XYZ file of C-alpha atoms in Angstrom:
660
model
C -30.189 11.073 -32.160
C -29.461 7.392 -31.333
C -31.052 6.651 -34.934
C -28.798 8.898 -36.435
C -25.708 7.408 -34.553
C -26.728 3.715 -35.717
C -27.081 5.109 -39.205
C -23.788 6.462 -38.999
C -22.108 3.020 -37.421
C -23.630 0.970 -40.237
C -22.245 3.160 -43.052
C -18.930 3.367 -41.239
C -18.555 -0.519 -40.174
C -14.888 -0.705 -40.984
C -14.224 2.463 -39.012
C -16.090 0.862 -35.875
C -13.590 -2.280 -36.001
C -10.567 -0.174 -36.358
C -11.958 1.955 -33.495
C -12.323 -1.235 -31.571
C -8.444 -2.151 -32.489
C -7.692 1.258 -31.010
C -9.481 0.226 -27.688
C -7.400 -2.756 -27.535
C -4.353 -0.998 -27.917
C -4.873 1.935 -25.261
C -6.839 -0.582 -23.192
C -3.921 -2.828 -22.897
C -1.477 -0.213 -22.187
C -3.574 1.166 -19.488
C -3.707 -2.316 -18.076
C -0.397 -2.608 -18.040
C 0.265 1.051 -16.404
C -2.737 0.569 -13.838
C -1.614 1.188 -10.132
C -2.488 -1.858 -8.394
C -3.170 -2.223 -4.545
C -5.205 -4.455 -2.241
C -7.476 -1.763 -0.623
C -7.946 1.992 -1.346
C -5.376 4.061 0.280
C -7.709 6.085 2.881
C -5.279 8.400 4.622
C -4.926 11.994 4.899
C -2.569 14.091 3.090
C 0.025 14.851 5.831
C 3.227 16.434 6.776
C 5.167 15.392 9.846
C 8.112 17.229 11.268
C 10.412 14.697 13.576
C 13.250 16.319 16.106
C 15.450 14.192 17.728
C 15.961 15.369 21.424
C 18.107 13.088 23.272
C 18.785 14.713 26.473
C 15.193 16.529 27.460
C 12.681 15.092 29.595
C 8.756 14.846 27.745
C 7.963 18.141 29.401
C 10.594 19.789 28.406
C 10.161 18.460 24.845
C 6.718 19.524 24.715
C 7.730 23.245 26.119
C 11.130 24.199 24.166
C 10.466 21.954 20.791
C 6.723 20.794 20.180
C 5.437 24.197 21.270
C 7.404 26.538 19.089
C 7.147 24.506 16.115
C 3.202 24.031 16.645
C 2.850 27.801 17.126
C 4.816 28.264 13.733
C 2.985 26.060 11.591
C -0.810 27.402 12.872
C -2.827 28.637 9.959
C -1.288 26.712 7.005
C -3.222 26.962 4.014
C -6.022 24.034 3.738
C -5.011 22.657 6.911
C -7.401 20.796 9.123
C -5.538 19.337 11.746
C -2.443 20.200 13.759
C -1.317 17.993 16.567
C 2.006 16.778 18.397
C 3.944 13.820 20.238
C 6.417 14.576 22.976
C 8.479 11.832 24.486
C 11.918 11.332 25.720
C 13.907 11.614 22.779
C 11.228 12.585 20.133
C 9.141 15.608 19.031
C 6.723 14.873 16.275
C 4.795 17.523 15.017
C 1.961 16.168 12.395
C -0.011 18.586 10.508
C -3.177 17.296 8.598
C -4.507 18.642 5.476
C -7.369 18.654 2.607
C -8.026 16.031 0.240
C -6.474 17.224 -3.164
C -3.779 19.335 -2.000
C -0.593 19.582 -3.618
C 1.565 17.611 -1.217
C 4.905 18.974 -2.844
C 3.919 22.560 -2.323
C 2.662 21.910 1.250
C 5.803 20.866 2.063
C 7.620 23.725 0.698
C 5.269 25.861 2.887
C 6.242 23.716 6.095
C 9.890 24.355 5.168
C 9.807 27.616 4.959
C 8.081 28.475 8.291
C 10.269 25.863 9.837
C 13.305 28.088 9.058
C 11.499 31.207 11.175
C 11.383 28.678 14.264
C 15.117 27.106 14.458
C 16.287 29.872 16.280
C 14.037 29.547 19.060
C 15.171 25.731 19.738
C 17.468 24.568 22.077
C 20.971 24.358 20.330
C 21.870 21.178 18.138
C 18.456 20.171 17.306
C 17.647 19.617 13.586
C 14.173 19.325 12.899
C 13.280 16.831 9.882
C 10.677 16.361 7.251
C 8.926 12.785 7.343
C 9.248 11.012 4.046
C 6.555 11.642 1.327
C 4.625 8.896 2.271
C 0.817 7.616 3.521
C -0.056 5.352 6.726
C -0.124 2.202 3.985
C 3.861 3.136 3.230
C 5.495 0.377 4.698
C 5.405 -2.226 2.059
C 8.578 -4.295 2.536
C 10.221 -5.536 5.245
C 13.863 -7.619 5.637
C 16.222 -8.725 7.927
C 19.952 -8.333 7.827
C 22.036 -11.045 9.580
C 24.772 -13.507 9.389
C 24.379 -16.854 8.296
C 24.744 -19.925 10.399
C 27.346 -21.510 8.777
C 29.702 -18.513 8.425
C 32.957 -17.981 10.115
C 33.582 -14.575 9.006
C 31.720 -12.726 11.497
C 32.362 -10.767 15.095
C 32.648 -13.069 18.109
C 29.711 -11.523 20.228
C 26.202 -10.972 19.113
C 26.620 -7.484 19.927
C 29.401 -6.781 17.841
C 27.921 -8.748 15.206
C 24.829 -6.202 15.124
C 27.407 -3.483 15.527
C 28.823 -4.596 12.248
C 25.298 -5.353 10.695
C 24.274 -1.785 11.445
C 27.062 -0.193 9.609
C 26.390 -2.446 6.622
C 22.970 -1.358 6.723
C 23.395 1.901 6.962
C 26.341 2.316 4.459
C 25.968 -0.318 1.746
C 22.132 -1.395 1.638
C 19.783 1.642 2.444
C 21.870 4.502 0.211
C 21.472 1.439 -2.212
C 17.911 0.658 -1.860
C 16.530 4.366 -1.429
C 17.951 4.686 -4.978
C 14.948 2.351 -6.214
C 12.253 4.094 -8.175
C 9.245 4.631 -5.733
C 10.844 4.165 -2.387
C 10.813 7.296 -0.318
C 12.616 6.309 2.501
C 14.309 2.944 4.173
C 13.938 2.651 8.005
C 16.314 0.648 10.392
C 15.547 -1.032 13.387
C 17.780 -2.916 15.730
C 21.371 -3.271 15.621
C 23.953 -1.255 17.652
C 25.274 2.013 16.342
C 29.237 2.253 16.389
C 30.656 4.814 18.423
C 34.107 5.520 20.078
C 33.261 5.792 24.152
C 35.576 8.122 26.199
C 35.012 7.109 29.714
C 37.001 9.886 31.687
C 38.279 9.265 35.306
C 37.558 12.135 37.590
C 40.463 11.728 40.241
C 42.999 11.711 37.416
C 41.424 14.736 35.648
C 41.272 16.641 38.792
C 44.935 15.546 39.295
C 45.968 16.813 35.867
C 44.062 20.034 36.361
C 41.439 19.151 33.914
C 38.150 19.814 33.568
C 35.061 17.716 31.446
C 34.879 20.716 29.134
C 38.366 21.116 28.454
C 39.375 17.441 27.795
C 36.216 17.578 25.176
C 37.514 20.448 23.698
C 40.984 19.028 23.327
C 39.479 16.031 21.713
C 36.992 17.977 19.290
C 40.001 20.155 18.171
C 42.393 17.532 17.356
C 40.053 15.203 15.307
C 38.769 17.797 13.088
C 40.230 17.476 9.226
C 41.811 20.732 8.346
C 42.999 22.241 4.875
C 46.433 24.035 4.139
C 45.672 25.455 1.088
C 48.559 24.191 -1.913
C 52.113 24.227 -2.649
C 53.798 23.761 -5.956
C 56.621 21.408 -6.479
C 58.287 20.699 -9.663
C 55.579 22.148 -11.587
C 52.570 20.105 -9.626
C 49.947 21.806 -7.380
C 49.760 19.529 -4.369
C 47.056 19.800 -2.150
C 47.871 20.122 1.645
C 45.923 18.906 4.319
C 45.782 17.346 7.760
C 43.707 14.106 7.776
C 42.792 13.856 11.534
C 39.493 12.038 11.570
C 39.681 8.995 13.797
C 38.769 5.502 12.932
C 40.744 3.648 15.886
C 40.414 3.903 19.608
C 44.111 4.075 20.030
C 44.257 6.978 18.153
C 42.369 9.392 20.551
C 43.885 7.442 23.664
C 47.404 9.017 22.180
C 46.241 12.622 21.719
C 48.261 14.904 23.870
C 46.765 16.862 26.348
C 49.691 18.161 28.121
C 53.203 18.532 26.822
C 56.645 20.452 26.898
C 60.047 20.653 26.745
C 61.885 17.200 28.567
C 58.614 16.149 30.151
C 56.708 13.110 29.284
C 53.430 14.268 27.219
C 50.356 13.701 29.233
C 47.763 11.945 26.954
C 44.088 10.997 26.863
C 44.766 7.538 27.666
C 46.498 8.692 31.184
C 42.893 10.182 32.375
C 40.437 8.332 30.365
C 39.534 4.904 28.850
C 38.712 4.925 25.063
C 36.835 1.873 23.436
C 34.420 1.129 20.598
C 31.168 0.942 21.816
C 27.729 1.583 21.236
C 25.045 4.607 21.352
C 22.182 5.052 23.692
C 19.810 2.153 22.295
C 16.208 3.018 22.543
C 14.828 0.331 20.169
C 15.751 -3.125 18.992
C 14.131 -6.009 16.647
C 13.947 -9.617 16.603
C 13.717 -12.408 14.071
C 12.381 -15.846 15.181
C 13.239 -15.097 18.519
C 17.035 -13.774 17.986
C 18.013 -10.152 17.937
C 18.814 -8.747 14.376
C 18.566 -5.780 12.399
C 15.082 -5.034 10.388
C 14.825 -2.602 7.573
C 11.665 -1.279 6.154
C 11.337 0.430 2.876
C 8.847 3.160 2.643
C 6.992 3.761 -0.677
C 6.504 7.138 -1.805
C 2.912 8.538 -1.826
C 1.127 7.605 -5.137
C 3.199 5.196 -6.465
C 2.039 1.838 -7.376
C 2.316 -0.586 -4.504
C 3.022 -4.010 -6.600
C 5.640 -2.328 -8.774
C 7.319 -0.615 -5.859
C 7.580 -3.681 -4.124
C 8.718 -6.033 -6.701
C 11.430 -3.752 -7.376
C 12.612 -3.478 -3.742
C 12.831 -7.027 -3.805
C 15.049 -7.179 -7.088
C 17.001 -4.557 -5.798
C 17.741 -6.204 -2.625
C 18.773 -9.524 -4.738
C 21.228 -7.193 -6.423
C 22.507 -5.572 -3.119
C 23.058 -9.008 -2.143
C 26.008 -9.593 -4.378
C 27.469 -6.625 -2.705
C 27.724 -7.846 0.657
C 30.367 -9.097 2.514
C 30.836 -12.835 2.711
C 28.383 -14.808 5.321
C 25.721 -11.782 5.336
C 22.146 -12.364 3.932
C 19.412 -10.262 3.396
C 15.526 -12.031 3.989
C 12.293 -10.612 3.115
C 9.783 -11.044 5.944
C 7.059 -9.176 4.826
C 6.130 -8.273 0.797
C 3.090 -6.032 0.341
C 3.119 -7.315 -3.346
C 1.989 -10.832 -2.226
C -1.259 -9.581 -0.646
C -1.893 -7.390 -3.826
C -1.255 -10.427 -6.040
C -3.583 -12.513 -4.066
C -6.055 -10.049 -3.884
C -5.945 -9.313 -7.893
C -5.803 -13.270 -8.277
C -8.719 -13.445 -6.422
C -10.745 -10.774 -8.399
C -8.996 -12.060 -11.805
C -10.374 -15.643 -10.858
C -13.995 -14.200 -9.778
C -14.026 -12.072 -13.179
C -13.035 -15.061 -15.391
C -15.569 -17.485 -13.961
C -18.311 -14.770 -14.120
C -17.459 -14.558 -17.684
C -17.258 -18.038 -18.151
C -20.941 -18.401 -16.634
C -22.377 -15.384 -18.711
C -21.480 -17.188 -21.883
C -22.649 -20.068 -20.860
C -26.144 -18.421 -19.696
C -26.399 -16.738 -23.384
C -25.525 -19.587 -25.386
C -28.632 -21.460 -23.284
C -30.815 -18.516 -23.657
C -29.748 -17.545 -27.188
C -29.418 -20.679 -28.562
C -26.493 -19.531 -30.799
C -23.105 -19.588 -30.133
C -22.087 -16.905 -32.290
C -24.459 -14.545 -30.935
C -23.367 -15.685 -27.238
C -19.724 -14.856 -28.474
C -20.473 -11.519 -29.678
C -22.239 -10.292 -26.772
C -19.430 -11.695 -24.491
C -16.819 -9.687 -26.313
C -18.468 -6.632 -24.438
C -16.842 -7.934 -21.089
C -13.070 -7.564 -21.650
C -13.676 -4.739 -24.404
C -15.696 -2.685 -21.359
C -12.817 -3.885 -18.548
C -10.527 -2.220 -21.064
C -12.607 1.240 -21.661
C -12.837 1.476 -17.494
C -9.052 0.335 -17.106
C -8.552 3.520 -19.654
C -10.386 5.875 -17.807
C -8.924 4.620 -14.054
C -5.571 5.775 -15.403
C -6.475 8.715 -16.539
C -8.588 9.410 -13.422
C -5.447 8.245 -11.269
C -7.981 5.527 -9.555
C -6.111 2.285 -8.193
C -7.245 -1.135 -9.331
C -7.717 -3.255 -5.951
C -10.248 -4.949 -4.242
C -13.061 -2.332 -3.817
C -13.188 -1.024 -7.188
C -12.530 -3.793 -9.575
C -14.341 -6.271 -7.594
C -17.270 -3.899 -7.731
C -17.588 -4.637 -11.438
C -21.062 -6.693 -12.501
C -20.916 -8.268 -15.547
C -24.814 -8.900 -15.456
C -24.920 -5.011 -15.604
C -22.293 -4.598 -18.449
C -23.504 -6.986 -20.506
C -27.351 -6.066 -20.189
C -27.490 -3.567 -23.230
C -25.599 -6.014 -25.287
C -28.066 -8.468 -24.686
C -31.019 -6.511 -25.538
C -29.484 -5.749 -28.837
C -28.184 -8.704 -30.080
C -31.219 -10.621 -28.859
C -33.634 -8.564 -30.860
C -31.432 -8.745 -33.914
C -31.166 -12.447 -33.973
C -35.039 -12.701 -33.630
C -35.615 -10.561 -36.556
C -32.994 -11.869 -38.634
C -34.751 -15.592 -38.161
C -38.179 -14.022 -38.727
C -36.982 -12.317 -41.987
C -35.162 -15.327 -42.967
C -37.957 -17.531 -42.590
C -40.518 -15.360 -44.382
C -37.921 -14.985 -47.094
C -37.476 -19.077 -47.228
C -33.865 -18.724 -48.122
C -30.591 -17.050 -46.353
C -30.309 -13.300 -46.353
C -27.782 -11.389 -48.266
C -25.378 -9.052 -46.621
C -27.214 -6.151 -48.156
C -30.625 -7.599 -46.330
C -28.702 -8.694 -43.517
C -27.142 -5.286 -42.730
C -30.790 -3.758 -43.545
C -32.405 -5.951 -40.953
C -29.706 -5.315 -38.271
C -29.962 -1.488 -38.455
C -33.942 -1.890 -38.355
C -33.695 -4.412 -35.100
C -30.924 -1.799 -33.676
C -33.170 1.393 -33.948
C -35.986 -0.932 -32.537
C -34.420 -1.056 -29.052
C -32.042 1.693 -28.877
C -33.740 4.048 -26.858
C -35.088 1.605 -23.923
C -31.723 0.299 -23.887
C -29.958 3.312 -23.577
C -32.342 4.485 -20.619
C -31.874 1.362 -19.156
C -28.166 1.676 -18.506
C -28.456 5.203 -17.765
C -30.960 4.691 -15.260
C -28.324 1.931 -13.785
C -25.636 4.466 -13.941
C -27.328 7.003 -11.924
C -27.638 5.123 -9.336
C -24.236 5.054 -8.304
C -24.255 8.946 -8.746
C -24.765 9.661 -4.939
C -21.700 7.800 -4.104
C -19.682 10.284 -5.842
C -21.223 13.033 -3.360
C -19.359 10.680 -0.274
C -16.659 12.893 1.536
C -13.528 12.002 3.777
C -12.807 8.178 4.219
C -15.937 6.958 3.125
C -15.459 8.906 -0.075
C -11.861 7.513 -0.592
C -13.198 3.568 0.126
C -16.429 4.016 -1.963
C -15.522 6.656 -4.953
C -13.367 4.347 -6.743
C -16.067 1.392 -6.908
C -18.735 3.740 -8.509
C -16.305 5.349 -10.892
C -15.133 2.218 -12.048
C -18.904 0.512 -12.205
C -19.995 4.169 -14.213
C -16.998 3.660 -16.563
C -17.476 -0.035 -17.481
C -21.385 0.808 -17.572
C -20.651 3.795 -20.391
C -18.008 1.742 -22.184
C -21.035 -1.253 -22.607
C -23.639 1.256 -23.693
C -20.851 2.570 -26.301
C -20.315 -0.727 -27.434
C -23.792 -2.010 -27.453
C -24.792 0.892 -29.974
C -21.813 0.557 -32.297
C -19.838 -2.676 -31.834
C -22.518 -5.103 -31.504
C -24.417 -4.267 -34.602
C -21.571 -4.178 -36.942
C -20.498 -7.508 -35.716
C -24.004 -8.968 -35.914
C -24.024 -7.963 -39.721
C -20.542 -9.488 -40.380
C -20.788 -12.804 -38.176
C -24.401 -13.818 -38.349
C -24.919 -15.271 -41.602
C -26.326 -18.708 -42.423
C -29.268 -20.272 -40.957
C -30.738 -18.430 -38.067
C -33.065 -20.166 -35.546
C -36.629 -18.346 -35.511
C -37.821 -20.173 -32.772
C -37.135 -20.438 -29.084
C -34.579 -23.151 -27.961
C -35.579 -26.242 -25.928
C -34.801 -24.407 -22.504
C -36.692 -21.137 -23.140
C -39.483 -23.177 -24.354
C -39.383 -25.440 -21.044
C -39.311 -21.655 -19.041
C -42.507 -20.533 -21.053
C -44.138 -23.536 -20.654
C -43.820 -23.386 -16.711
C -43.988 -19.844 -16.623
C -47.455 -19.568 -18.747
C -49.783 -21.205 -16.075
C -48.078 -19.367 -13.020
C -49.108 -16.083 -15.147
C -52.374 -17.108 -15.599
C -53.068 -17.851 -12.011
C -51.575 -15.032 -10.760
C -53.566 -12.451 -13.136
C -56.836 -14.656 -11.911
C -56.260 -14.706 -8.270
C -53.949 -11.256 -8.107
C -54.741 -10.717 -4.018
C -53.137 -14.470 -3.666
C -50.254 -13.234 -5.024
C -50.185 -9.806 -3.799
C -50.321 -10.244 -0.181
C -48.018 -13.042 0.446
C -45.516 -10.525 -1.114
C -46.495 -7.805 1.246
C -45.307 -10.599 4.209
C -42.335 -11.287 2.166
C -41.349 -7.798 2.160
C -41.944 -7.178 6.045
C -40.175 -10.432 6.920
C -37.352 -8.893 4.727
C -37.038 -6.010 6.412
C -37.038 -7.663 10.289
C -34.362 -10.030 8.561
C -32.248 -7.197 7.267
C -32.586 -5.618 10.845
C -30.747 -8.554 12.653
C -27.986 -8.282 9.811
C -24.622 -7.544 10.815
C -22.705 -4.934 8.651
C -18.945 -4.206 8.523
C -16.985 -1.063 6.630
C -15.182 -3.422 4.576
C -14.951 -6.883 3.283
C -12.672 -8.969 5.337
C -9.413 -9.665 3.802
C -7.542 -12.535 5.100
C -3.972 -11.515 4.606
C -2.410 -14.459 6.426
C -0.262 -11.924 8.418
C -1.194 -10.566 11.681
C 0.383 -8.266 14.292
C -0.141 -7.678 18.204
C 1.164 -4.864 20.248
C 2.270 -5.231 23.896
C 1.765 -2.080 25.712
C 4.415 -1.517 28.483
C 5.611 0.824 31.120
C 7.385 3.834 29.432
C 9.848 3.067 31.569
C 10.423 -0.428 30.592
C 13.973 -1.377 29.624
C 14.470 -2.120 25.772
C 15.756 -5.734 26.373
C 12.823 -6.188 28.826
C 10.358 -5.779 26.099
C 11.811 -8.845 24.690
C 10.373 -10.896 27.643
C 8.408 -14.368 27.134
C 5.088 -12.834 26.341
C 5.544 -12.361 22.913
C 7.412 -16.044 22.514
C 4.475 -17.459 23.861
C 1.876 -15.601 21.680
C 3.482 -16.369 18.520
C 4.606 -19.892 19.341
C 0.600 -20.715 19.655
C -0.100 -19.945 16.092
C -0.001 -23.568 14.620
C 0.947 -22.316 11.189
C 3.255 -19.761 11.415
C 5.859 -19.092 8.897
C 7.846 -16.761 10.441
C 7.855 -13.926 13.487
C 9.806 -10.601 13.592
C 9.486 -8.147 16.720
C 10.107 -4.530 17.092
C 10.409 -2.805 20.078
C 10.905 1.102 19.906
C 11.917 2.658 16.956
C 14.904 4.688 15.805
C 14.316 7.233 18.450
C 11.686 5.510 21.086
C 8.877 3.511 21.125
C 6.985 2.512 24.685
C 5.201 -0.628 22.402
C 6.348 -4.001 21.648
C 5.075 -4.649 18.203
C 5.295 -8.621 17.126
C 4.414 -9.218 13.380
C 3.565 -13.012 12.437
C 3.262 -13.986 9.106
C 1.227 -17.455 8.735
C 1.284 -19.840 5.820
C -2.574 -19.933 6.048
C -5.174 -17.508 7.339
C -5.722 -17.140 10.962
C -9.275 -17.060 12.034
C -10.031 -14.329 14.848
C -11.162 -16.753 17.372
C -7.573 -18.562 17.410
C -6.128 -14.981 18.090
C -8.294 -14.503 21.009
C -7.617 -17.919 22.401
C -3.826 -16.691 21.895
C -4.535 -13.585 23.636
C -5.845 -15.011 26.543
C -3.282 -17.301 26.914
C -0.507 -15.009 26.899
C -2.534 -12.140 29.038
C 0.132 -11.293 31.909
C -1.323 -10.079 35.180
C 1.824 -7.625 35.830
C 5.022 -6.964 33.842
C 8.089 -6.350 35.917
C 7.550 -2.667 36.311
C 4.169 -3.385 38.207
C 1.751 -2.403 35.200
C -0.768 -4.421 33.471
C 0.692 -5.988 29.953
C -2.000 -7.347 27.894
C -1.588 -7.953 23.903
C -3.811 -6.851 21.862
C -4.416 -8.400 18.348
C -5.244 -6.538 15.158
C -5.092 -7.531 11.274
C -2.355 -6.298 9.356
C -4.466 -5.297 6.486
């Protein structure tokens, strides 16, 4: 079969070259559209239902909210796990599904079932599905703050954070969510602006009013109402009563009681109305100053690098639309990690390619032959990238970093080396240069000579990676891309070795071809020949040390450390301070986190988040450094900031973890 293939290739050499150009075009397109990430996404498909419960204790949240939702969701198709989290202010129900499930269809099923439980929940609650994202979805963090030299800002810090929260919710967030690939934009910190009404119980009692009556009157008088339309002078004019309030004075002046000849009783007579903020269950800081922090959440399955870059570009556009003195500053950009990772892979691949070309030249002794073999490297990678795009495999440290150029060029080296040897011998036998026809005939004969062993050699190497495809769960998500990419690259190199290599040799290996070994190969043979003679004569003197060396290697292997994935120094790390659930939000920004971050000598910037949009009992600190920080340094920092007890009498010990 391979002989027939080689006959066809040598008859259609121009078609093979055109096919190579097609591979260049398709592979170039695939390289541009290849999803790029730092590491494979190993998270399971999941759907979350979040319910804000502002007035119930954790036990009541569990009984009245979480349990009914869990009961309704039980038995969903292809669901593997159902769990819930119930705490003050929040009910979170998480459903994990099998790999490969249609997440959009699953969310539709969850939504349908959720409608059946709404009537069983306490009134006023509105369960919502979390955005379509994975555990690695938080790809971009930024802060929104006033510049130091601006005078166009509120007087107090609380008023500034309240104004920044409004800018974030009504300007930045809507525009940023329109970015392709962004599923959600989360907000942490700041104060939510509200009109706060504080009734005086004594004055209410004297006026004969109850709290319910006061609330009902205010609610009825602050709703927009429509009155149809009237026709005046041939025009149709809409009648409406705009009663939405924006100022405290508008509520203060609402009448509660009135009558003929009697001064009306206003809201201001029984209550105090002022601009305030809602209950705050979370806050954020940047460089030890309280700030507003936003996070862009990537849609599941999108290209991390492109989405993060799009978010940065979009924020630059939004910056021009913000009020004077308000600035957006990026504090974490996942694309920087991806770029560093890909740069490392590119550098290793480039250095490997150069090394391969040098070694080929030294061994083959022919720069043209070395160049022909080296072409297999980029073409095989383009072939592999085309398959990666088709199969949905992302380019990352595990997939691209696993490519071994020695394996890729193995078949091409065998093919080209045999062709060069036969061309040299034939030229020496004839005593002249070969004609084009003679060269093509000799190339075909040489290729047929090694085609079968070369094919089975590459096939055996490829089969070694097949068991990896049987891995399931986290291991499968981590290592399957590696096996797929290597097998694609090996398959591409095999096709190129059987097609392109003979064609290029027939065109480019004209002129004088040396039939003798070069100086390097001659030196190696001269040194190897006596060693081989000695080994064949005294075989046991060679075999016994090899067994001893094998036993020693087993002992060393048993002492060798191991890790699940290669260490990835992102340069950014986080640590978490676990505090009592009753700790006040402002108290979570104590001196402990400041001591920890100040102890990092190469710190670039630091951001802290305590709580979330609802509640969090832990204080997370994100530190971005200019260089990689060793784990030993982090342990010393952890020991330094260890506190015997918190203000609530509970142990508080920071724990460090790398963000990657």
